[in-house]
Amino acid sequence: MPASSENDAQPSDRAATSASSSAEPQLDAYGFRLPSENLDQAGREASDKEQEEMTEKWSKYAKQRSLPSAAKLKRYCRRGIPPSIRPWAWPEISGANQRKHEHQAGYYALMVRQGEAGSECAHQIDLDLPRTFPLNAWVAGSAGQTALRRVLLAFSMHKPTVGYCQSMNYIAAMLLLVLNKCEEDAFWVLVALIDDGILYRDMYANNLLGTHVEMRSLEELLGMKLPRLRQHLVKLQCDITIIATDWFLCLFATVLPSESAMRVWDALLHEGPKVLYRMALALLKMQEEVLLQQDNPGFVLHKLKRAAHATHDRAALMKVAFEGVGSMPMARIEGFREQKQEVVQVELRRRETRQQLQKAISDNDTSDHDVLSSRGISAFADKIKLTYTSRRRDISSIRRGSPSSSH
């Protein structure tokens, strides 16, 4: 039986076809599904209009392959770089292109080969690959998984003191999506972010020292900018670390819609980590009244998560971040960091001491001698004394500001 033409279809068939067509998910600029309900369409359209205006402003610079003057560049990054311009602009703004040219030709390919041959991080990377944006068709597909793996392996070899830290997979995946799936460009912008000081040092260290410092500093800024909210969170015993650690480690890529998160990155790549503070305070400020009504830390987290996921009006978010939270001199942030760095280092040393003591207890070999004998007790006491002495020496040097203990 021949297939019927569209004109031959019955009204009910046409309605079903129309319904099926309308059910197709709407995707954003980077292939992420937009919500079918409760989408802030008006806010998204307003942001799209601003993006069109910025496309005209950015186009002539992209054509000339030359960035605007310093003052204009800051303003243009805050107002947003259009998706079509980012593949050229980001490597330039971040310093990634310069870093690439400082290395030998083929450096990325070399790091990939070394990583594939024997990166200590390969197992953890492979575990995290399928968890990375599983609803994004390209990232979840074979091409995306292969590209993401290569970028992360290459970075683990380039920066062995960091290697790989969970959350870097989301950053690398977004870089691939934004930079036209170009692995080498994604690698060098990742290097610029973590290795060249755009982000605060030790953000991705094994003990997340830098992240702890950033959280403590954010808490101080929260007390200055939103004192009622900070007091309320303290009352609820809702630590800012629980709220914002993922924000900073993933650079908002997993909490904001991708188009909004990439607006954050436009400014971040140019201005550095101060932008993360502004965005965190903006999200908290926008939800302050709602959060003040919550009487449970779980409700606070739930409300913030839902609000962040629904922030499709990226223009409004940026306006609050750069105009609504007030001045934020970098010198003030650096002052907080200096104070918190010492506190966090001492706390991490104490944690390490506890872990070593536990290890000393578990490693005490009772097969060689009875731990309750005089010899066993003496050997066990020596282990504890040695551990304490070593840790106290380290902590004392930190308090004296010894260069050997600074990071």
mmCIF file of C-alpha atoms in Angstrom:
data_model
loop_
_atom_site.group_PDB
_atom_site.id
_atom_site.type_symbol
_atom_site.label_atom_id
_atom_site.label_comp_id
_atom_site.label_asym_id
_atom_site.label_seq_id
_atom_site.Cartn_x
_atom_site.Cartn_y
_atom_site.Cartn_z
ATOM 1 C CA MET A 1 0.000 0.000 0.000
ATOM 2 C CA PRO A 2 1.518 3.370 -1.023
ATOM 3 C CA ALA A 3 2.185 5.879 1.694
ATOM 4 C CA SER A 4 -0.401 8.640 1.921
ATOM 5 C CA SER A 5 0.654 12.178 1.161
ATOM 6 C CA GLU A 6 0.443 14.995 3.689
ATOM 7 C CA ASN A 7 -2.680 16.304 1.913
ATOM 8 C CA ASP A 8 -4.336 12.895 2.276
ATOM 9 C CA ALA A 9 -3.763 12.747 6.016
ATOM 10 C CA GLN A 10 -6.786 12.940 8.239
ATOM 11 C CA PRO A 11 -7.128 15.920 10.634
ATOM 12 C CA SER A 12 -6.401 13.675 13.603
ATOM 13 C CA ASP A 13 -3.218 12.441 11.901
ATOM 14 C CA ARG A 14 -2.078 16.018 11.224
ATOM 15 C CA ALA A 15 -2.762 16.945 14.853
ATOM 16 C CA ALA A 16 -0.722 13.996 16.064
ATOM 17 C CA THR A 17 2.128 14.945 13.735
ATOM 18 C CA SER A 18 1.986 18.528 14.958
ATOM 19 C CA ALA A 19 1.989 17.431 18.584
ATOM 20 C CA SER A 20 4.936 15.143 17.939
ATOM 21 C CA SER A 21 6.801 17.964 16.231
ATOM 22 C CA SER A 22 6.099 20.395 19.054
ATOM 23 C CA ALA A 23 7.367 17.827 21.526
ATOM 24 C CA GLU A 24 10.866 18.036 20.042
ATOM 25 C CA PRO A 25 13.159 19.393 22.761
ATOM 26 C CA GLN A 26 14.415 22.919 22.272
ATOM 27 C CA LEU A 27 18.202 23.196 22.609
ATOM 28 C CA ASP A 28 20.351 26.145 23.563
ATOM 29 C CA ALA A 29 23.452 27.349 21.735
ATOM 30 C CA TYR A 30 25.560 24.500 23.127
ATOM 31 C CA GLY A 31 23.203 21.597 22.721
ATOM 32 C CA PHE A 32 21.666 21.552 26.191
ATOM 33 C CA ARG A 33 17.934 20.992 26.483
ATOM 34 C CA LEU A 34 15.850 23.965 27.542
ATOM 35 C CA PRO A 35 13.008 23.309 29.991
ATOM 36 C CA SER A 36 9.627 22.768 28.362
ATOM 37 C CA GLU A 37 7.857 24.498 31.240
ATOM 38 C CA ASN A 38 8.507 27.603 33.334
ATOM 39 C CA LEU A 39 11.177 28.883 30.951
ATOM 40 C CA ASP A 40 11.847 32.599 31.365
ATOM 41 C CA GLN A 41 11.331 33.211 27.678
ATOM 42 C CA ALA A 42 11.090 36.987 28.053
ATOM 43 C CA GLY A 43 14.384 37.141 29.922
ATOM 44 C CA ARG A 44 16.034 34.853 27.410
ATOM 45 C CA GLU A 45 14.821 36.955 24.497
ATOM 46 C CA ALA A 46 16.076 40.138 26.160
ATOM 47 C CA SER A 47 19.485 38.499 26.598
ATOM 48 C CA ASP A 48 19.461 37.340 22.971
ATOM 49 C CA LYS A 49 18.757 40.908 21.857
ATOM 50 C CA GLU A 50 21.723 42.198 23.840
ATOM 51 C CA GLN A 51 23.818 39.440 22.283
ATOM 52 C CA GLU A 52 22.866 40.635 18.795
ATOM 53 C CA GLU A 53 23.992 44.148 19.693
ATOM 54 C CA MET A 54 27.326 42.833 20.962
ATOM 55 C CA THR A 55 27.811 40.741 17.827
ATOM 56 C CA GLU A 56 27.992 43.937 15.796
ATOM 57 C CA LYS A 57 30.510 45.455 18.208
ATOM 58 C CA TRP A 58 32.713 42.351 18.343
ATOM 59 C CA SER A 59 32.627 41.497 14.644
ATOM 60 C CA LYS A 60 35.100 44.128 13.477
ATOM 61 C CA TYR A 61 37.645 43.053 16.099
ATOM 62 C CA ALA A 62 37.230 39.406 15.174
ATOM 63 C CA LYS A 63 37.703 40.281 11.515
ATOM 64 C CA GLN A 64 40.910 42.173 12.299
ATOM 65 C CA ARG A 65 42.029 39.529 14.823
ATOM 66 C CA SER A 66 42.715 42.334 17.276
ATOM 67 C CA LEU A 67 41.236 42.875 20.734
ATOM 68 C CA PRO A 68 39.611 46.168 21.782
ATOM 69 C CA SER A 69 41.471 48.610 24.033
ATOM 70 C CA ALA A 70 41.762 47.624 27.709
ATOM 71 C CA ALA A 71 38.840 49.702 29.004
ATOM 72 C CA LYS A 72 36.585 48.698 26.142
ATOM 73 C CA LEU A 73 37.602 45.037 26.417
ATOM 74 C CA LYS A 74 36.525 44.914 30.067
ATOM 75 C CA ARG A 75 33.167 46.457 29.225
ATOM 76 C CA TYR A 76 32.632 44.214 26.220
ATOM 77 C CA CYS A 77 33.497 41.050 28.161
ATOM 78 C CA ARG A 78 31.029 41.988 30.872
ATOM 79 C CA ARG A 79 28.321 42.605 28.293
ATOM 80 C CA GLY A 80 29.060 39.250 26.713
ATOM 81 C CA ILE A 81 30.984 37.729 23.847
ATOM 82 C CA PRO A 82 28.677 36.200 21.213
ATOM 83 C CA PRO A 83 29.000 32.405 20.776
ATOM 84 C CA SER A 84 30.261 32.861 17.215
ATOM 85 C CA ILE A 85 33.118 35.085 18.445
ATOM 86 C CA ARG A 86 34.210 33.065 21.489
ATOM 87 C CA PRO A 87 36.284 30.467 19.558
ATOM 88 C CA TRP A 88 38.570 33.307 18.500
ATOM 89 C CA ALA A 89 38.234 35.619 21.514
ATOM 90 C CA TRP A 90 38.698 33.232 24.426
ATOM 91 C CA PRO A 91 42.186 31.953 23.501
ATOM 92 C CA GLU A 92 43.251 35.572 22.970
ATOM 93 C CA ILE A 93 41.708 37.058 26.116
ATOM 94 C CA SER A 94 42.839 34.247 28.407
ATOM 95 C CA GLY A 95 46.437 34.282 27.204
ATOM 96 C CA ALA A 96 46.089 30.711 25.926
ATOM 97 C CA ASN A 97 47.435 31.579 22.475
ATOM 98 C CA GLN A 98 50.517 33.211 23.952
ATOM 99 C CA ARG A 99 51.165 30.216 26.174
ATOM 100 C CA LYS A 100 50.765 27.892 23.195
ATOM 101 C CA HIS A 101 53.349 29.838 21.191
ATOM 102 C CA GLU A 102 55.816 29.616 24.080
ATOM 103 C CA HIS A 103 55.860 25.832 23.738
ATOM 104 C CA GLN A 104 57.176 23.637 20.989
ATOM 105 C CA ALA A 105 54.979 22.821 18.033
ATOM 106 C CA GLY A 106 52.938 19.709 18.656
ATOM 107 C CA TYR A 107 53.145 20.056 22.457
ATOM 108 C CA TYR A 108 49.496 19.150 22.958
ATOM 109 C CA ALA A 109 49.811 16.006 20.841
ATOM 110 C CA LEU A 110 52.901 15.054 22.827
ATOM 111 C CA MET A 111 51.045 15.444 26.140
ATOM 112 C CA VAL A 112 48.185 13.338 24.779
ATOM 113 C CA ARG A 113 50.566 10.523 23.792
ATOM 114 C CA GLN A 114 52.251 10.597 27.179
ATOM 115 C CA GLY A 115 48.891 10.634 28.939
ATOM 116 C CA GLU A 116 47.571 7.706 26.943
ATOM 117 C CA ALA A 117 50.793 5.812 27.594
ATOM 118 C CA GLY A 118 50.592 6.080 31.352
ATOM 119 C CA SER A 119 48.799 8.872 33.198
ATOM 120 C CA GLU A 120 48.210 8.066 36.854
ATOM 121 C CA CYS A 121 44.899 9.896 36.497
ATOM 122 C CA ALA A 122 43.571 7.794 33.614
ATOM 123 C CA HIS A 123 41.379 5.552 35.775
ATOM 124 C CA GLN A 124 39.582 8.411 37.521
ATOM 125 C CA ILE A 125 39.186 10.297 34.252
ATOM 126 C CA ASP A 126 37.616 7.245 32.637
ATOM 127 C CA LEU A 127 35.205 6.921 35.554
ATOM 128 C CA ASP A 128 34.112 10.540 35.213
ATOM 129 C CA LEU A 129 33.729 10.700 31.432
ATOM 130 C CA PRO A 130 30.219 9.169 31.218
ATOM 131 C CA ARG A 131 29.072 11.336 34.135
ATOM 132 C CA THR A 132 29.962 14.543 32.295
ATOM 133 C CA PHE A 133 26.843 16.239 30.913
ATOM 134 C CA PRO A 134 25.181 12.922 29.952
ATOM 135 C CA LEU A 135 22.191 14.761 28.427
ATOM 136 C CA ASN A 136 24.344 16.682 25.957
ATOM 137 C CA ALA A 137 24.346 14.614 22.790
ATOM 138 C CA TRP A 138 27.844 15.551 21.623
ATOM 139 C CA VAL A 139 29.577 15.286 24.994
ATOM 140 C CA ALA A 140 27.904 11.938 25.705
ATOM 141 C CA GLY A 141 28.693 10.610 22.220
ATOM 142 C CA SER A 142 31.850 8.789 21.204
ATOM 143 C CA ALA A 143 33.455 11.860 19.597
ATOM 144 C CA GLY A 144 32.881 13.997 22.674
ATOM 145 C CA GLN A 145 34.049 11.323 25.110
ATOM 146 C CA THR A 146 37.228 10.734 23.110
ATOM 147 C CA ALA A 147 38.031 14.445 22.822
ATOM 148 C CA LEU A 148 37.324 15.075 26.503
ATOM 149 C CA ARG A 149 39.514 12.170 27.561
ATOM 150 C CA ARG A 150 42.431 13.385 25.461
ATOM 151 C CA VAL A 151 42.233 16.938 26.807
ATOM 152 C CA LEU A 152 42.128 15.770 30.433
ATOM 153 C CA LEU A 153 44.939 13.250 29.967
ATOM 154 C CA ALA A 154 47.068 15.918 28.286
ATOM 155 C CA PHE A 155 46.523 18.342 31.148
ATOM 156 C CA SER A 156 47.361 15.678 33.731
ATOM 157 C CA MET A 157 50.764 15.296 32.087
ATOM 158 C CA HIS A 158 51.294 19.020 31.568
ATOM 159 C CA LYS A 159 50.588 19.812 35.237
ATOM 160 C CA PRO A 160 51.478 16.651 37.202
ATOM 161 C CA THR A 161 51.335 18.495 40.545
ATOM 162 C CA VAL A 162 47.606 18.876 39.888
ATOM 163 C CA GLY A 163 46.995 15.942 37.583
ATOM 164 C CA TYR A 164 43.245 15.646 37.503
ATOM 165 C CA CYS A 165 40.578 16.830 39.907
ATOM 166 C CA GLN A 166 36.894 16.000 39.668
ATOM 167 C CA SER A 167 35.067 19.029 38.230
ATOM 168 C CA MET A 168 37.796 19.666 35.653
ATOM 169 C CA ASN A 169 35.851 17.301 33.387
ATOM 170 C CA TYR A 170 32.931 19.764 33.271
ATOM 171 C CA ILE A 171 35.221 22.688 32.548
ATOM 172 C CA ALA A 172 37.016 20.866 29.746
ATOM 173 C CA ALA A 173 33.716 19.691 28.241
ATOM 174 C CA MET A 174 32.343 23.237 28.130
ATOM 175 C CA LEU A 175 35.561 24.496 26.588
ATOM 176 C CA LEU A 176 35.249 21.900 23.835
ATOM 177 C CA LEU A 177 31.637 22.902 23.165
ATOM 178 C CA VAL A 178 32.442 26.614 23.044
ATOM 179 C CA LEU A 179 35.659 26.328 21.037
ATOM 180 C CA ASN A 180 34.171 24.433 18.097
ATOM 181 C CA LYS A 181 35.261 21.040 19.521
ATOM 182 C CA CYS A 182 38.932 21.998 19.012
ATOM 183 C CA GLU A 183 40.892 19.893 21.496
ATOM 184 C CA GLU A 184 44.078 21.928 21.357
ATOM 185 C CA ASP A 185 42.311 25.233 21.981
ATOM 186 C CA ALA A 186 40.365 23.685 24.870
ATOM 187 C CA PHE A 187 43.598 22.341 26.348
ATOM 188 C CA TRP A 188 45.378 25.686 26.236
ATOM 189 C CA VAL A 189 42.475 27.645 27.718
ATOM 190 C CA LEU A 190 42.311 25.012 30.497
ATOM 191 C CA VAL A 191 46.029 25.609 31.046
ATOM 192 C CA ALA A 192 45.422 29.358 31.158
ATOM 193 C CA LEU A 193 42.688 28.933 33.752
ATOM 194 C CA ILE A 194 44.471 26.592 36.146
ATOM 195 C CA ASP A 195 48.182 26.876 35.405
ATOM 196 C CA ASP A 196 48.539 30.547 34.482
ATOM 197 C CA GLY A 197 46.795 32.091 37.445
ATOM 198 C CA ILE A 198 43.384 33.132 36.154
ATOM 199 C CA LEU A 199 41.975 31.077 39.018
ATOM 200 C CA TYR A 200 43.360 31.244 42.547
ATOM 201 C CA ARG A 201 46.334 28.993 43.150
ATOM 202 C CA ASP A 202 45.791 25.502 44.542
ATOM 203 C CA MET A 203 42.091 25.521 43.634
ATOM 204 C CA TYR A 204 42.518 21.990 42.305
ATOM 205 C CA ALA A 205 45.278 20.773 44.631
ATOM 206 C CA ASN A 206 44.851 17.357 46.208
ATOM 207 C CA ASN A 207 43.630 18.931 49.456
ATOM 208 C CA LEU A 208 41.699 21.714 47.638
ATOM 209 C CA LEU A 209 43.620 24.261 49.691
ATOM 210 C CA GLY A 210 42.802 27.116 47.325
ATOM 211 C CA THR A 211 39.117 26.235 47.250
ATOM 212 C CA HIS A 212 38.949 26.250 51.063
ATOM 213 C CA VAL A 213 40.577 29.692 51.067
ATOM 214 C CA GLU A 214 38.108 31.001 48.502
ATOM 215 C CA MET A 215 35.150 29.713 50.508
ATOM 216 C CA ARG A 216 36.383 31.388 53.703
ATOM 217 C CA SER A 217 36.959 34.634 51.809
ATOM 218 C CA LEU A 218 33.503 34.450 50.249
ATOM 219 C CA GLU A 219 32.031 34.058 53.724
ATOM 220 C CA GLU A 220 33.695 37.321 54.781
ATOM 221 C CA LEU A 221 32.376 39.130 51.702
ATOM 222 C CA LEU A 222 28.917 37.711 52.331
ATOM 223 C CA GLY A 223 29.020 39.228 55.815
ATOM 224 C CA MET A 224 29.890 42.604 54.317
ATOM 225 C CA LYS A 225 27.476 42.586 51.399
ATOM 226 C CA LEU A 226 24.523 40.564 52.747
ATOM 227 C CA PRO A 227 24.840 40.586 56.562
ATOM 228 C CA ARG A 228 21.262 39.466 57.235
ATOM 229 C CA LEU A 229 21.656 36.446 55.018
ATOM 230 C CA ARG A 230 24.993 35.487 56.511
ATOM 231 C CA GLN A 231 23.564 35.693 60.019
ATOM 232 C CA HIS A 232 20.620 33.567 58.954
ATOM 233 C CA LEU A 233 22.873 30.911 57.396
ATOM 234 C CA VAL A 234 24.988 30.810 60.545
ATOM 235 C CA LYS A 235 21.847 30.319 62.598
ATOM 236 C CA LEU A 236 20.835 27.413 60.363
ATOM 237 C CA GLN A 237 24.382 26.017 60.515
ATOM 238 C CA CYS A 238 24.424 26.188 56.720
ATOM 239 C CA ASP A 239 28.085 26.667 55.856
ATOM 240 C CA ILE A 240 28.871 28.609 52.685
ATOM 241 C CA THR A 241 31.203 25.749 51.708
ATOM 242 C CA ILE A 242 28.193 23.485 51.242
ATOM 243 C CA ILE A 243 26.554 26.069 49.003
ATOM 244 C CA ALA A 244 29.350 27.409 46.850
ATOM 245 C CA THR A 245 32.155 24.843 46.543
ATOM 246 C CA ASP A 246 30.691 23.383 43.349
ATOM 247 C CA TRP A 247 30.058 26.898 42.049
ATOM 248 C CA PHE A 248 33.756 27.714 42.237
ATOM 249 C CA LEU A 249 35.206 24.338 41.265
ATOM 250 C CA CYS A 250 32.957 23.966 38.193
ATOM 251 C CA LEU A 251 32.931 27.715 37.467
ATOM 252 C CA PHE A 252 29.103 27.649 37.586
ATOM 253 C CA ALA A 253 28.970 25.307 34.575
ATOM 254 C CA THR A 254 26.848 22.729 36.410
ATOM 255 C CA VAL A 255 24.487 25.115 38.223
ATOM 256 C CA LEU A 256 23.609 27.766 35.628
ATOM 257 C CA PRO A 257 22.173 27.207 32.142
ATOM 258 C CA SER A 258 25.102 26.910 29.758
ATOM 259 C CA GLU A 259 24.449 30.229 28.002
ATOM 260 C CA SER A 260 24.404 32.030 31.356
ATOM 261 C CA ALA A 261 27.486 30.199 32.622
ATOM 262 C CA MET A 262 29.416 31.155 29.507
ATOM 263 C CA ARG A 263 28.557 34.800 30.099
ATOM 264 C CA VAL A 264 30.283 34.362 33.458
ATOM 265 C CA TRP A 265 33.310 32.872 31.712
ATOM 266 C CA ASP A 266 33.513 35.814 29.285
ATOM 267 C CA ALA A 267 34.320 38.078 32.226
ATOM 268 C CA LEU A 268 36.234 35.444 34.212
ATOM 269 C CA LEU A 269 38.799 34.843 31.464
ATOM 270 C CA HIS A 270 39.544 38.563 31.374
ATOM 271 C CA GLU A 271 39.205 39.683 34.999
ATOM 272 C CA GLY A 272 40.041 36.559 36.960
ATOM 273 C CA PRO A 273 38.505 34.949 40.059
ATOM 274 C CA LYS A 274 36.937 38.144 41.401
ATOM 275 C CA VAL A 275 34.168 37.385 38.901
ATOM 276 C CA LEU A 276 33.355 34.151 40.745
ATOM 277 C CA TYR A 277 32.799 36.116 43.941
ATOM 278 C CA ARG A 278 30.526 38.552 42.144
ATOM 279 C CA MET A 279 28.447 35.778 40.622
ATOM 280 C CA ALA A 280 28.101 33.929 43.920
ATOM 281 C CA LEU A 281 26.961 37.086 45.692
ATOM 282 C CA ALA A 282 24.620 37.927 42.814
ATOM 283 C CA LEU A 283 22.849 34.567 43.037
ATOM 284 C CA LEU A 284 22.552 34.898 46.804
ATOM 285 C CA LYS A 285 21.325 38.478 46.559
ATOM 286 C CA MET A 286 18.708 37.616 43.942
ATOM 287 C CA GLN A 287 17.306 34.927 46.256
ATOM 288 C CA GLU A 288 17.965 36.631 49.580
ATOM 289 C CA GLU A 289 14.351 37.180 50.622
ATOM 290 C CA VAL A 290 13.396 33.617 49.718
ATOM 291 C CA LEU A 291 16.366 32.191 51.592
ATOM 292 C CA LEU A 292 15.622 34.254 54.693
ATOM 293 C CA GLN A 293 12.279 32.451 54.936
ATOM 294 C CA GLN A 294 13.839 28.986 55.012
ATOM 295 C CA ASP A 295 14.307 27.206 58.329
ATOM 296 C CA ASN A 296 16.369 24.259 57.138
ATOM 297 C CA PRO A 297 19.751 24.038 55.322
ATOM 298 C CA GLY A 298 18.278 21.508 52.902
ATOM 299 C CA PHE A 299 15.583 23.957 51.849
ATOM 300 C CA VAL A 300 18.226 26.661 51.333
ATOM 301 C CA LEU A 301 20.208 24.422 49.004
ATOM 302 C CA HIS A 302 17.075 23.314 47.157
ATOM 303 C CA LYS A 303 15.849 26.869 46.571
ATOM 304 C CA LEU A 304 19.258 28.033 45.378
ATOM 305 C CA LYS A 305 19.678 25.089 43.042
ATOM 306 C CA ARG A 306 16.278 25.592 41.427
ATOM 307 C CA ALA A 307 16.811 29.335 41.100
ATOM 308 C CA ALA A 308 20.242 28.923 39.524
ATOM 309 C CA HIS A 309 18.992 26.342 37.009
ATOM 310 C CA ALA A 310 16.243 28.784 36.005
ATOM 311 C CA THR A 311 18.567 31.768 35.474
ATOM 312 C CA HIS A 312 18.119 32.068 31.708
ATOM 313 C CA ASP A 313 18.086 35.870 31.841
ATOM 314 C CA ARG A 314 21.862 36.113 31.709
ATOM 315 C CA ALA A 315 21.744 39.868 31.160
ATOM 316 C CA ALA A 316 19.903 40.344 34.461
ATOM 317 C CA LEU A 317 22.378 38.102 36.293
ATOM 318 C CA MET A 318 25.348 40.073 35.010
ATOM 319 C CA LYS A 319 23.680 43.354 35.912
ATOM 320 C CA VAL A 320 23.238 42.278 39.530
ATOM 321 C CA ALA A 321 26.777 40.868 39.666
ATOM 322 C CA PHE A 322 28.486 44.007 38.395
ATOM 323 C CA GLU A 323 26.093 46.712 39.546
ATOM 324 C CA GLY A 324 24.070 45.234 42.389
ATOM 325 C CA VAL A 325 26.661 43.906 44.845
ATOM 326 C CA GLY A 326 28.721 47.079 45.128
ATOM 327 C CA SER A 327 32.449 47.663 44.867
ATOM 328 C CA MET A 328 34.828 44.778 45.386
ATOM 329 C CA PRO A 329 38.465 45.891 45.292
ATOM 330 C CA MET A 330 40.872 43.074 44.556
ATOM 331 C CA ALA A 331 43.056 44.296 47.412
ATOM 332 C CA ARG A 332 40.254 43.447 49.850
ATOM 333 C CA ILE A 333 39.925 39.940 48.472
ATOM 334 C CA GLU A 334 43.681 39.446 48.618
ATOM 335 C CA GLY A 335 43.625 40.558 52.249
ATOM 336 C CA PHE A 336 40.974 37.975 53.093
ATOM 337 C CA ARG A 337 42.904 35.315 51.217
ATOM 338 C CA GLU A 338 46.111 36.054 53.099
ATOM 339 C CA GLN A 339 44.320 35.682 56.422
ATOM 340 C CA LYS A 340 42.399 32.564 55.426
ATOM 341 C CA GLN A 341 45.385 30.894 53.791
ATOM 342 C CA GLU A 342 47.146 30.611 57.134
ATOM 343 C CA VAL A 343 44.033 29.395 58.952
ATOM 344 C CA VAL A 344 43.247 26.778 56.315
ATOM 345 C CA GLN A 345 46.834 25.536 56.210
ATOM 346 C CA VAL A 346 46.841 24.988 59.967
ATOM 347 C CA GLU A 347 43.503 23.176 59.825
ATOM 348 C CA LEU A 348 44.665 20.941 56.987
ATOM 349 C CA ARG A 349 47.836 20.141 58.920
ATOM 350 C CA ARG A 350 45.756 19.159 61.930
ATOM 351 C CA ARG A 351 43.606 16.952 59.743
ATOM 352 C CA GLU A 352 46.733 15.359 58.324
ATOM 353 C CA THR A 353 48.021 14.788 61.861
ATOM 354 C CA ARG A 354 44.833 12.953 62.804
ATOM 355 C CA GLN A 355 45.069 10.832 59.675
ATOM 356 C CA GLN A 356 48.703 9.969 60.376
ATOM 357 C CA LEU A 357 47.890 9.040 63.946
ATOM 358 C CA GLN A 358 45.137 6.760 62.738
ATOM 359 C CA LYS A 359 47.566 5.237 60.281
ATOM 360 C CA ALA A 360 50.164 4.794 63.001
ATOM 361 C CA ILE A 361 47.613 2.891 65.046
ATOM 362 C CA SER A 362 46.501 0.691 62.142
ATOM 363 C CA ASP A 363 50.074 0.078 60.982
ATOM 364 C CA ASN A 364 51.250 -0.997 64.416
ATOM 365 C CA ASP A 365 52.304 -4.576 63.760
ATOM 366 C CA THR A 366 51.326 -6.745 66.717
ATOM 367 C CA SER A 367 52.775 -9.832 65.057
ATOM 368 C CA ASP A 368 56.346 -8.683 65.740
ATOM 369 C CA HIS A 369 55.723 -7.872 69.361
ATOM 370 C CA ASP A 370 52.823 -7.545 71.719
ATOM 371 C CA VAL A 371 51.594 -3.944 71.660
ATOM 372 C CA LEU A 372 50.863 -4.266 75.374
ATOM 373 C CA SER A 373 54.426 -5.293 76.197
ATOM 374 C CA SER A 374 56.909 -2.678 77.355
ATOM 375 C CA ARG A 375 58.686 -2.865 74.010
ATOM 376 C CA GLY A 376 55.438 -2.572 72.069
ATOM 377 C CA ILE A 377 54.194 0.390 74.083
ATOM 378 C CA SER A 378 57.538 2.144 73.658
ATOM 379 C CA ALA A 379 57.565 1.647 69.883
ATOM 380 C CA PHE A 380 53.954 2.800 69.581
ATOM 381 C CA ALA A 381 54.666 5.899 71.703
ATOM 382 C CA ASP A 382 57.648 6.734 69.502
ATOM 383 C CA LYS A 383 55.433 6.649 66.414
ATOM 384 C CA ILE A 384 52.926 9.025 67.974
ATOM 385 C CA LYS A 385 55.665 11.363 69.229
ATOM 386 C CA LEU A 386 57.343 11.457 65.826
ATOM 387 C CA THR A 387 54.056 12.248 64.090
ATOM 388 C CA TYR A 388 53.158 15.042 66.517
ATOM 389 C CA THR A 389 56.645 16.565 66.420
ATOM 390 C CA SER A 390 56.688 16.661 62.631
ATOM 391 C CA ARG A 391 53.244 18.226 62.380
ATOM 392 C CA ARG A 392 53.855 20.779 65.142
ATOM 393 C CA ARG A 393 57.058 21.858 63.406
ATOM 394 C CA ASP A 394 55.148 22.373 60.170
ATOM 395 C CA ILE A 395 52.368 24.329 61.868
ATOM 396 C CA SER A 396 54.864 26.528 63.721
ATOM 397 C CA SER A 397 56.670 27.373 60.496
ATOM 398 C CA ILE A 398 53.348 28.349 58.905
ATOM 399 C CA ARG A 399 52.523 30.671 61.785
ATOM 400 C CA ARG A 400 55.954 32.294 61.496
ATOM 401 C CA GLY A 401 55.323 32.809 57.786
ATOM 402 C CA SER A 402 58.231 30.601 56.752
ATOM 403 C CA PRO A 403 58.662 30.672 52.936
ATOM 404 C CA SER A 404 59.237 26.934 52.885
ATOM 405 C CA SER A 405 55.681 26.323 54.071
ATOM 406 C CA SER A 406 53.888 28.795 51.833
ATOM 407 C CA HIS A 407 52.111 27.663 48.653
#
